[in-house]
Amino acid sequence: MDFAVSNRPLEKSKADALIVLLSKKSDLPEALPDSTREHISQFMKAGDFSASKGQLGWLHAPQGINAARLLLVGTGDSPLSDHSWLSLVQKTAKALTAAPVKQALWLLDDAQPQALEWQVREGTRVVEESTYRFDAYRSNPAPASKLAKLTFWHAEKDAALAKAHKTGKAVAVGVNLARDLGNLPPNDCFPEYLSGVARDLAKDYEKLTVKVLSQAQAEKMGMGAFHAVAKGSERQGQIIVMEYKGAKPTKQGPVALVGKGITFDTGGISLKPGATMDEMKYDMGGAASVFGSVKTVCELGLPIHLVAVVAAAENMPDGRAARPGDIVKTLSGQTVEILNTDAEGRLVLCDALTYVQQKHKPHTVIDIATLTGACVVALGAHAQAVYANDDALSEALLTAGKETGDRGWPMPLWDEYQSQLDSPFADMQNIGGPKAGSITAACFLSRFTKDVKWAHLDIAGTAWVSGGMSKGATGRPVPMLTRYLMNQC
Ligand code: BES
Ligand code: MN
Ligand code: ZN
């Protein structure tokens, strides 16, 4: 869908709907013609609309403007927090896309604390995300939303606003790519399919190049942990490396993203129970967010040097699958006793983390993974866990999350947790027991990230919505990651 900004006189601006945010306390927006305000007042006096927070009201054939209807959005009586602003916009977008509205005009709200630039950027993103459908596997998909254009209106011309809607749209495009990849069924979305996604991206964007290591190459190179997971499947594991050069490489090195790409996680020989196992198709959510972020970065042409690695494999029980008790040698040289084959994410990630450090010497590495059920217990669906060996990096990610409503929450990486990974037979074991499961998983990864700023996002609770008809991939944390990268520029 298209977005624009405009300051043409409202009386002359034609639209199927004009969106106006109204609070209980302040006067009706001055930008509206007197007769429109009078009409809204009557509507409110008649009791049809009180502007309570989250209330939506349609007013047809409004006086004084060239719009077929008004969509009034109540903001209640207090200034909105960023988070309630975003959920209000989400609700508004839902109403808009369900209505016979092709062209919508949005009166920007000076009365709210959020900067107009932020409103346009995040508003664009939320509306574009709300038009998302995943219909590829339906014989009779529901008709698509009619909404084709949204124009943000403000009395003064402002170049920053035009840039803001482009940014918001590019982030939404990345989010929606991540959702598509997540929602694809695991019989179609397997490691080699993901390699194809990377190659297609490289065809679309000049600054992006792709290199794929086959499972055999990864094994030969010494990625024993990655190989232990990949070999249990008929589907070939893939180490997918994308390099984006939006700026000349410097001595400092690139920033690197590393995504867990388990296209299906049965648990392996430590087989998972059957109920909701289908949701383990989302176990490539970290990889999906890496692809989505790369897409956004390419769309925006950000002036950065970025390396993105996806460790793609399918975790299956098979005659060749790894067993509990197997000891493998990682690319770093450290050995791991695999006590539970269902703790496979850290096994594929540790070798990808070592690989990217050896080959690309990044200054910062961020890995993203649907790593532990324990993270869902700790934080639920509202925040991803943020671990980092560097306070500034942690803070930067948390800030980026706040700015986009894609929130994270800091978690500890204290040494005291490390001993839970002690093995009687190898340098470490791949599980840390029942306590603090998300933290010990992060501690495991920390052993593969020396001399680099490193952060780990456990997105097990945020990457998808589970159960029911609203089940589906969220595309998180593309907003957080891309905001972080933009803030670095
Ligand atoms: N992909 C899962 C984590 C997961 C489970 C995410 C449920 C979201 C919902 C991961 O590979 C896994 O199975 N982790 C195990 C680790 C355990 C064996 C130490 C877990 O969390 O149970
Ligand atoms: Mn698992
Ligand atoms: Zn997994």
JSON list of N, CA and C in Angstrom, two decimals, residues 195-252:
[
{"chain": "A", "resi": 195, "resn": "SER", "atom": "N", "xyz": [18.14, -20.88, 1.89]},
{"chain": "A", "resi": 195, "resn": "SER", "atom": "CA", "xyz": [19.26, -20.45, 1.03]},
{"chain": "A", "resi": 195, "resn": "SER", "atom": "C", "xyz": [18.72, -19.74, -0.20]},
{"chain": "A", "resi": 196, "resn": "GLY", "atom": "N", "xyz": [17.62, -20.27, -0.75]},
{"chain": "A", "resi": 196, "resn": "GLY", "atom": "CA", "xyz": [16.99, -19.64, -1.92]},
{"chain": "A", "resi": 196, "resn": "GLY", "atom": "C", "xyz": [16.49, -18.24, -1.60]},
{"chain": "A", "resi": 197, "resn": "VAL", "atom": "N", "xyz": [15.95, -18.07, -0.40]},
{"chain": "A", "resi": 197, "resn": "VAL", "atom": "CA", "xyz": [15.48, -16.74, 0.00]},
{"chain": "A", "resi": 197, "resn": "VAL", "atom": "C", "xyz": [16.64, -15.76, -0.01]},
{"chain": "A", "resi": 198, "resn": "ALA", "atom": "N", "xyz": [17.78, -16.21, 0.51]},
{"chain": "A", "resi": 198, "resn": "ALA", "atom": "CA", "xyz": [18.97, -15.34, 0.55]},
{"chain": "A", "resi": 198, "resn": "ALA", "atom": "C", "xyz": [19.44, -15.00, -0.87]},
{"chain": "A", "resi": 199, "resn": "ARG", "atom": "N", "xyz": [19.44, -16.00, -1.74]},
{"chain": "A", "resi": 199, "resn": "ARG", "atom": "CA", "xyz": [19.91, -15.77, -3.12]},
{"chain": "A", "resi": 199, "resn": "ARG", "atom": "C", "xyz": [18.96, -14.81, -3.84]},
{"chain": "A", "resi": 200, "resn": "ASP", "atom": "N", "xyz": [17.66, -14.97, -3.59]},
{"chain": "A", "resi": 200, "resn": "ASP", "atom": "CA", "xyz": [16.69, -14.05, -4.20]},
{"chain": "A", "resi": 200, "resn": "ASP", "atom": "C", "xyz": [16.92, -12.61, -3.72]},
{"chain": "A", "resi": 201, "resn": "LEU", "atom": "N", "xyz": [17.19, -12.47, -2.44]},
{"chain": "A", "resi": 201, "resn": "LEU", "atom": "CA", "xyz": [17.45, -11.12, -1.91]},
{"chain": "A", "resi": 201, "resn": "LEU", "atom": "C", "xyz": [18.67, -10.52, -2.61]},
{"chain": "A", "resi": 202, "resn": "ALA", "atom": "N", "xyz": [19.70, -11.35, -2.80]},
{"chain": "A", "resi": 202, "resn": "ALA", "atom": "CA", "xyz": [20.93, -10.85, -3.42]},
{"chain": "A", "resi": 202, "resn": "ALA", "atom": "C", "xyz": [20.70, -10.46, -4.88]},
{"chain": "A", "resi": 203, "resn": "LYS", "atom": "N", "xyz": [19.72, -11.12, -5.53]},
{"chain": "A", "resi": 203, "resn": "LYS", "atom": "CA", "xyz": [19.39, -10.73, -6.90]},
{"chain": "A", "resi": 203, "resn": "LYS", "atom": "C", "xyz": [18.70, -9.37, -6.90]},
{"chain": "A", "resi": 204, "resn": "ASP", "atom": "N", "xyz": [17.90, -9.10, -5.87]},
{"chain": "A", "resi": 204, "resn": "ASP", "atom": "CA", "xyz": [17.13, -7.86, -5.82]},
{"chain": "A", "resi": 204, "resn": "ASP", "atom": "C", "xyz": [17.97, -6.65, -5.40]},
{"chain": "A", "resi": 205, "resn": "TYR", "atom": "N", "xyz": [19.03, -6.87, -4.64]},
{"chain": "A", "resi": 205, "resn": "TYR", "atom": "CA", "xyz": [19.77, -5.74, -4.11]},
{"chain": "A", "resi": 205, "resn": "TYR", "atom": "C", "xyz": [21.26, -5.87, -4.42]},
{"chain": "A", "resi": 206, "resn": "GLU", "atom": "N", "xyz": [21.75, -4.85, -5.10]},
{"chain": "A", "resi": 206, "resn": "GLU", "atom": "CA", "xyz": [23.11, -4.85, -5.59]},
{"chain": "A", "resi": 206, "resn": "GLU", "atom": "C", "xyz": [24.15, -4.93, -4.47]},
{"chain": "A", "resi": 207, "resn": "LYS", "atom": "N", "xyz": [23.85, -4.29, -3.34]},
{"chain": "A", "resi": 207, "resn": "LYS", "atom": "CA", "xyz": [24.85, -4.22, -2.28]},
{"chain": "A", "resi": 207, "resn": "LYS", "atom": "C", "xyz": [24.92, -5.49, -1.45]},
{"chain": "A", "resi": 208, "resn": "LEU", "atom": "N", "xyz": [24.08, -6.47, -1.80]},
{"chain": "A", "resi": 208, "resn": "LEU", "atom": "CA", "xyz": [24.02, -7.70, -1.00]},
{"chain": "A", "resi": 208, "resn": "LEU", "atom": "C", "xyz": [24.62, -8.87, -1.76]},
{"chain": "A", "resi": 209, "resn": "THR", "atom": "N", "xyz": [25.52, -9.60, -1.09]},
{"chain": "A", "resi": 209, "resn": "THR", "atom": "CA", "xyz": [26.06, -10.83, -1.69]},
{"chain": "A", "resi": 209, "resn": "THR", "atom": "C", "xyz": [25.78, -12.01, -0.75]},
{"chain": "A", "resi": 210, "resn": "VAL", "atom": "N", "xyz": [25.73, -13.21, -1.32]},
{"chain": "A", "resi": 210, "resn": "VAL", "atom": "CA", "xyz": [25.39, -14.39, -0.53]},
{"chain": "A", "resi": 210, "resn": "VAL", "atom": "C", "xyz": [26.40, -15.49, -0.77]},
{"chain": "A", "resi": 211, "resn": "LYS", "atom": "N", "xyz": [26.71, -16.21, 0.32]},
{"chain": "A", "resi": 211, "resn": "LYS", "atom": "CA", "xyz": [27.53, -17.40, 0.20]},
{"chain": "A", "resi": 211, "resn": "LYS", "atom": "C", "xyz": [26.88, -18.46, 1.08]},
{"chain": "A", "resi": 212, "resn": "VAL", "atom": "N", "xyz": [26.76, -19.67, 0.56]},
{"chain": "A", "resi": 212, "resn": "VAL", "atom": "CA", "xyz": [26.15, -20.73, 1.35]},
{"chain": "A", "resi": 212, "resn": "VAL", "atom": "C", "xyz": [27.15, -21.86, 1.57]},
{"chain": "A", "resi": 213, "resn": "LEU", "atom": "N", "xyz": [27.31, -22.27, 2.82]},
{"chain": "A", "resi": 213, "resn": "LEU", "atom": "CA", "xyz": [28.12, -23.46, 3.11]},
{"chain": "A", "resi": 213, "resn": "LEU", "atom": "C", "xyz": [27.18, -24.65, 3.19]},
{"chain": "A", "resi": 214, "resn": "SER", "atom": "N", "xyz": [27.51, -25.71, 2.45]},
{"chain": "A", "resi": 214, "resn": "SER", "atom": "CA", "xyz": [26.69, -26.92, 2.53]},
{"chain": "A", "resi": 214, "resn": "SER", "atom": "C", "xyz": [26.96, -27.60, 3.87]},
{"chain": "A", "resi": 215, "resn": "GLN", "atom": "N", "xyz": [26.11, -28.57, 4.18]},
{"chain": "A", "resi": 215, "resn": "GLN", "atom": "CA", "xyz": [26.29, -29.33, 5.42]},
{"chain": "A", "resi": 215, "resn": "GLN", "atom": "C", "xyz": [27.66, -30.01, 5.43]},
{"chain": "A", "resi": 216, "resn": "ALA", "atom": "N", "xyz": [28.03, -30.57, 4.26]},
{"chain": "A", "resi": 216, "resn": "ALA", "atom": "CA", "xyz": [29.32, -31.27, 4.18]},
{"chain": "A", "resi": 216, "resn": "ALA", "atom": "C", "xyz": [30.48, -30.29, 4.38]},
{"chain": "A", "resi": 217, "resn": "GLN", "atom": "N", "xyz": [30.37, -29.10, 3.78]},
{"chain": "A", "resi": 217, "resn": "GLN", "atom": "CA", "xyz": [31.44, -28.10, 3.96]},
{"chain": "A", "resi": 217, "resn": "GLN", "atom": "C", "xyz": [31.54, -27.67, 5.42]},
{"chain": "A", "resi": 218, "resn": "ALA", "atom": "N", "xyz": [30.38, -27.51, 6.05]},
{"chain": "A", "resi": 218, "resn": "ALA", "atom": "CA", "xyz": [30.37, -27.10, 7.46]},
{"chain": "A", "resi": 218, "resn": "ALA", "atom": "C", "xyz": [31.04, -28.17, 8.32]},
{"chain": "A", "resi": 219, "resn": "GLU", "atom": "N", "xyz": [30.74, -29.43, 8.01]},
{"chain": "A", "resi": 219, "resn": "GLU", "atom": "CA", "xyz": [31.34, -30.52, 8.78]},
{"chain": "A", "resi": 219, "resn": "GLU", "atom": "C", "xyz": [32.86, -30.53, 8.60]},
{"chain": "A", "resi": 220, "resn": "LYS", "atom": "N", "xyz": [33.27, -30.41, 7.35]},
{"chain": "A", "resi": 220, "resn": "LYS", "atom": "CA", "xyz": [34.70, -30.45, 7.01]},
{"chain": "A", "resi": 220, "resn": "LYS", "atom": "C", "xyz": [35.46, -29.32, 7.71]},
{"chain": "A", "resi": 221, "resn": "MET", "atom": "N", "xyz": [34.79, -28.18, 7.77]},
{"chain": "A", "resi": 221, "resn": "MET", "atom": "CA", "xyz": [35.41, -27.00, 8.38]},
{"chain": "A", "resi": 221, "resn": "MET", "atom": "C", "xyz": [35.58, -27.17, 9.89]},
{"chain": "A", "resi": 222, "resn": "GLY", "atom": "N", "xyz": [34.80, -28.08, 10.47]},
{"chain": "A", "resi": 222, "resn": "GLY", "atom": "CA", "xyz": [34.92, -28.32, 11.91]},
{"chain": "A", "resi": 222, "resn": "GLY", "atom": "C", "xyz": [33.72, -27.90, 12.74]},
{"chain": "A", "resi": 223, "resn": "MET", "atom": "N", "xyz": [32.61, -27.66, 12.07]},
{"chain": "A", "resi": 223, "resn": "MET", "atom": "CA", "xyz": [31.41, -27.27, 12.81]},
{"chain": "A", "resi": 223, "resn": "MET", "atom": "C", "xyz": [30.70, -28.53, 13.34]},
{"chain": "A", "resi": 224, "resn": "GLY", "atom": "N", "xyz": [31.32, -29.16, 14.31]},
{"chain": "A", "resi": 224, "resn": "GLY", "atom": "CA", "xyz": [30.79, -30.43, 14.81]},
{"chain": "A", "resi": 224, "resn": "GLY", "atom": "C", "xyz": [29.46, -30.31, 15.52]},
{"chain": "A", "resi": 225, "resn": "ALA", "atom": "N", "xyz": [29.21, -29.18, 16.14]},
{"chain": "A", "resi": 225, "resn": "ALA", "atom": "CA", "xyz": [27.94, -29.01, 16.87]},
{"chain": "A", "resi": 225, "resn": "ALA", "atom": "C", "xyz": [26.80, -28.78, 15.88]},
{"chain": "A", "resi": 226, "resn": "PHE", "atom": "N", "xyz": [27.04, -27.92, 14.91]},
{"chain": "A", "resi": 226, "resn": "PHE", "atom": "CA", "xyz": [26.03, -27.68, 13.87]},
{"chain": "A", "resi": 226, "resn": "PHE", "atom": "C", "xyz": [25.74, -29.00, 13.15]},
{"chain": "A", "resi": 227, "resn": "HIS", "atom": "N", "xyz": [26.80, -29.71, 12.81]},
{"chain": "A", "resi": 227, "resn": "HIS", "atom": "CA", "xyz": [26.63, -30.95, 12.06]},
{"chain": "A", "resi": 227, "resn": "HIS", "atom": "C", "xyz": [25.86, -32.01, 12.85]},
{"chain": "A", "resi": 228, "resn": "ALA", "atom": "N", "xyz": [26.09, -32.04, 14.16]},
{"chain": "A", "resi": 228, "resn": "ALA", "atom": "CA", "xyz": [25.39, -33.03, 15.00]},
{"chain": "A", "resi": 228, "resn": "ALA", "atom": "C", "xyz": [23.87, -32.85, 14.89]},
{"chain": "A", "resi": 229, "resn": "VAL", "atom": "N", "xyz": [23.43, -31.63, 14.76]},
{"chain": "A", "resi": 229, "resn": "VAL", "atom": "CA", "xyz": [21.99, -31.37, 14.62]},
{"chain": "A", "resi": 229, "resn": "VAL", "atom": "C", "xyz": [21.54, -31.67, 13.19]},
{"chain": "A", "resi": 230, "resn": "ALA", "atom": "N", "xyz": [22.27, -31.13, 12.22]},
{"chain": "A", "resi": 230, "resn": "ALA", "atom": "CA", "xyz": [21.84, -31.21, 10.82]},
{"chain": "A", "resi": 230, "resn": "ALA", "atom": "C", "xyz": [21.79, -32.65, 10.30]},
{"chain": "A", "resi": 231, "resn": "LYS", "atom": "N", "xyz": [22.68, -33.50, 10.77]},
{"chain": "A", "resi": 231, "resn": "LYS", "atom": "CA", "xyz": [22.80, -34.84, 10.19]},
{"chain": "A", "resi": 231, "resn": "LYS", "atom": "C", "xyz": [21.62, -35.74, 10.52]},
{"chain": "A", "resi": 232, "resn": "GLY", "atom": "N", "xyz": [20.77, -35.34, 11.46]},
{"chain": "A", "resi": 232, "resn": "GLY", "atom": "CA", "xyz": [19.62, -36.17, 11.80]},
{"chain": "A", "resi": 232, "resn": "GLY", "atom": "C", "xyz": [18.44, -35.99, 10.86]},
{"chain": "A", "resi": 233, "resn": "SER", "atom": "N", "xyz": [18.64, -35.23, 9.81]},
{"chain": "A", "resi": 233, "resn": "SER", "atom": "CA", "xyz": [17.53, -34.97, 8.88]},
{"chain": "A", "resi": 233, "resn": "SER", "atom": "C", "xyz": [17.91, -35.32, 7.45]},
{"chain": "A", "resi": 234, "resn": "GLU", "atom": "N", "xyz": [16.92, -35.71, 6.67]},
{"chain": "A", "resi": 234, "resn": "GLU", "atom": "CA", "xyz": [17.11, -35.92, 5.23]},
{"chain": "A", "resi": 234, "resn": "GLU", "atom": "C", "xyz": [17.42, -34.59, 4.55]},
{"chain": "A", "resi": 235, "resn": "ARG", "atom": "N", "xyz": [16.89, -33.52, 5.11]},
{"chain": "A", "resi": 235, "resn": "ARG", "atom": "CA", "xyz": [17.12, -32.18, 4.55]},
{"chain": "A", "resi": 235, "resn": "ARG", "atom": "C", "xyz": [18.53, -31.72, 4.90]},
{"chain": "A", "resi": 236, "resn": "GLN", "atom": "N", "xyz": [19.25, -31.21, 3.94]},
{"chain": "A", "resi": 236, "resn": "GLN", "atom": "CA", "xyz": [20.62, -30.75, 4.14]},
{"chain": "A", "resi": 236, "resn": "GLN", "atom": "C", "xyz": [20.68, -29.46, 4.93]},
{"chain": "A", "resi": 237, "resn": "GLY", "atom": "N", "xyz": [21.48, -29.44, 5.98]},
{"chain": "A", "resi": 237, "resn": "GLY", "atom": "CA", "xyz": [21.70, -28.20, 6.72]},
{"chain": "A", "resi": 237, "resn": "GLY", "atom": "C", "xyz": [22.46, -27.20, 5.87]},
{"chain": "A", "resi": 238, "resn": "GLN", "atom": "N", "xyz": [22.29, -25.92, 6.19]},
{"chain": "A", "resi": 238, "resn": "GLN", "atom": "CA", "xyz": [22.92, -24.85, 5.42]},
{"chain": "A", "resi": 238, "resn": "GLN", "atom": "C", "xyz": [23.42, -23.74, 6.36]},
{"chain": "A", "resi": 239, "resn": "ILE", "atom": "N", "xyz": [24.63, -23.28, 6.09]},
{"chain": "A", "resi": 239, "resn": "ILE", "atom": "CA", "xyz": [25.09, -22.05, 6.76]},
{"chain": "A", "resi": 239, "resn": "ILE", "atom": "C", "xyz": [25.02, -20.95, 5.71]},
{"chain": "A", "resi": 240, "resn": "ILE", "atom": "N", "xyz": [24.10, -20.03, 5.92]},
{"chain": "A", "resi": 240, "resn": "ILE", "atom": "CA", "xyz": [23.82, -19.01, 4.91]},
{"chain": "A", "resi": 240, "resn": "ILE", "atom": "C", "xyz": [24.45, -17.69, 5.36]},
{"chain": "A", "resi": 241, "resn": "VAL", "atom": "N", "xyz": [25.32, -17.15, 4.51]},
{"chain": "A", "resi": 241, "resn": "VAL", "atom": "CA", "xyz": [26.03, -15.93, 4.89]},
{"chain": "A", "resi": 241, "resn": "VAL", "atom": "C", "xyz": [25.69, -14.82, 3.90]},
{"chain": "A", "resi": 242, "resn": "MET", "atom": "N", "xyz": [25.11, -13.76, 4.40]},
{"chain": "A", "resi": 242, "resn": "MET", "atom": "CA", "xyz": [24.79, -12.60, 3.56]},
{"chain": "A", "resi": 242, "resn": "MET", "atom": "C", "xyz": [25.68, -11.44, 3.99]},
{"chain": "A", "resi": 243, "resn": "GLU", "atom": "N", "xyz": [26.20, -10.72, 3.00]},
{"chain": "A", "resi": 243, "resn": "GLU", "atom": "CA", "xyz": [27.02, -9.56, 3.33]},
{"chain": "A", "resi": 243, "resn": "GLU", "atom": "C", "xyz": [26.47, -8.34, 2.61]},
{"chain": "A", "resi": 244, "resn": "TYR", "atom": "N", "xyz": [26.17, -7.32, 3.39]},
{"chain": "A", "resi": 244, "resn": "TYR", "atom": "CA", "xyz": [25.62, -6.08, 2.84]},
{"chain": "A", "resi": 244, "resn": "TYR", "atom": "C", "xyz": [26.67, -4.99, 3.00]},
{"chain": "A", "resi": 245, "resn": "LYS", "atom": "N", "xyz": [27.05, -4.39, 1.87]},
{"chain": "A", "resi": 245, "resn": "LYS", "atom": "CA", "xyz": [28.04, -3.31, 1.95]},
{"chain": "A", "resi": 245, "resn": "LYS", "atom": "C", "xyz": [27.39, -1.99, 1.55]},
{"chain": "A", "resi": 246, "resn": "GLY", "atom": "N", "xyz": [26.74, -1.35, 2.53]},
{"chain": "A", "resi": 246, "resn": "GLY", "atom": "CA", "xyz": [26.13, -0.04, 2.30]},
{"chain": "A", "resi": 246, "resn": "GLY", "atom": "C", "xyz": [27.14, 1.05, 2.63]},
{"chain": "A", "resi": 247, "resn": "ALA", "atom": "N", "xyz": [28.23, 0.65, 3.25]},
{"chain": "A", "resi": 247, "resn": "ALA", "atom": "CA", "xyz": [29.34, 1.56, 3.53]},
{"chain": "A", "resi": 247, "resn": "ALA", "atom": "C", "xyz": [30.62, 0.77, 3.30]},
{"chain": "A", "resi": 248, "resn": "LYS", "atom": "N", "xyz": [31.69, 1.48, 3.00]},
{"chain": "A", "resi": 248, "resn": "LYS", "atom": "CA", "xyz": [32.98, 0.82, 2.78]},
{"chain": "A", "resi": 248, "resn": "LYS", "atom": "C", "xyz": [33.39, 0.08, 4.06]},
{"chain": "A", "resi": 249, "resn": "PRO", "atom": "N", "xyz": [33.84, -1.15, 3.93]},
{"chain": "A", "resi": 249, "resn": "PRO", "atom": "CA", "xyz": [34.34, -1.86, 5.11]},
{"chain": "A", "resi": 249, "resn": "PRO", "atom": "C", "xyz": [35.45, -1.05, 5.78]},
{"chain": "A", "resi": 250, "resn": "THR", "atom": "N", "xyz": [35.44, -1.02, 7.09]},
{"chain": "A", "resi": 250, "resn": "THR", "atom": "CA", "xyz": [36.47, -0.28, 7.83]},
{"chain": "A", "resi": 250, "resn": "THR", "atom": "C", "xyz": [37.26, -1.25, 8.71]},
{"chain": "A", "resi": 251, "resn": "LYS", "atom": "N", "xyz": [38.32, -0.69, 9.31]},
{"chain": "A", "resi": 251, "resn": "LYS", "atom": "CA", "xyz": [39.15, -1.47, 10.23]},
{"chain": "A", "resi": 251, "resn": "LYS", "atom": "C", "xyz": [38.34, -2.05, 11.37]},
{"chain": "A", "resi": 252, "resn": "GLN", "atom": "N", "xyz": [37.34, -1.27, 11.75]},
{"chain": "A", "resi": 252, "resn": "GLN", "atom": "CA", "xyz": [36.49, -1.61, 12.88]},
{"chain": "A", "resi": 252, "resn": "GLN", "atom": "C", "xyz": [35.74, -2.92, 12.65]}
]
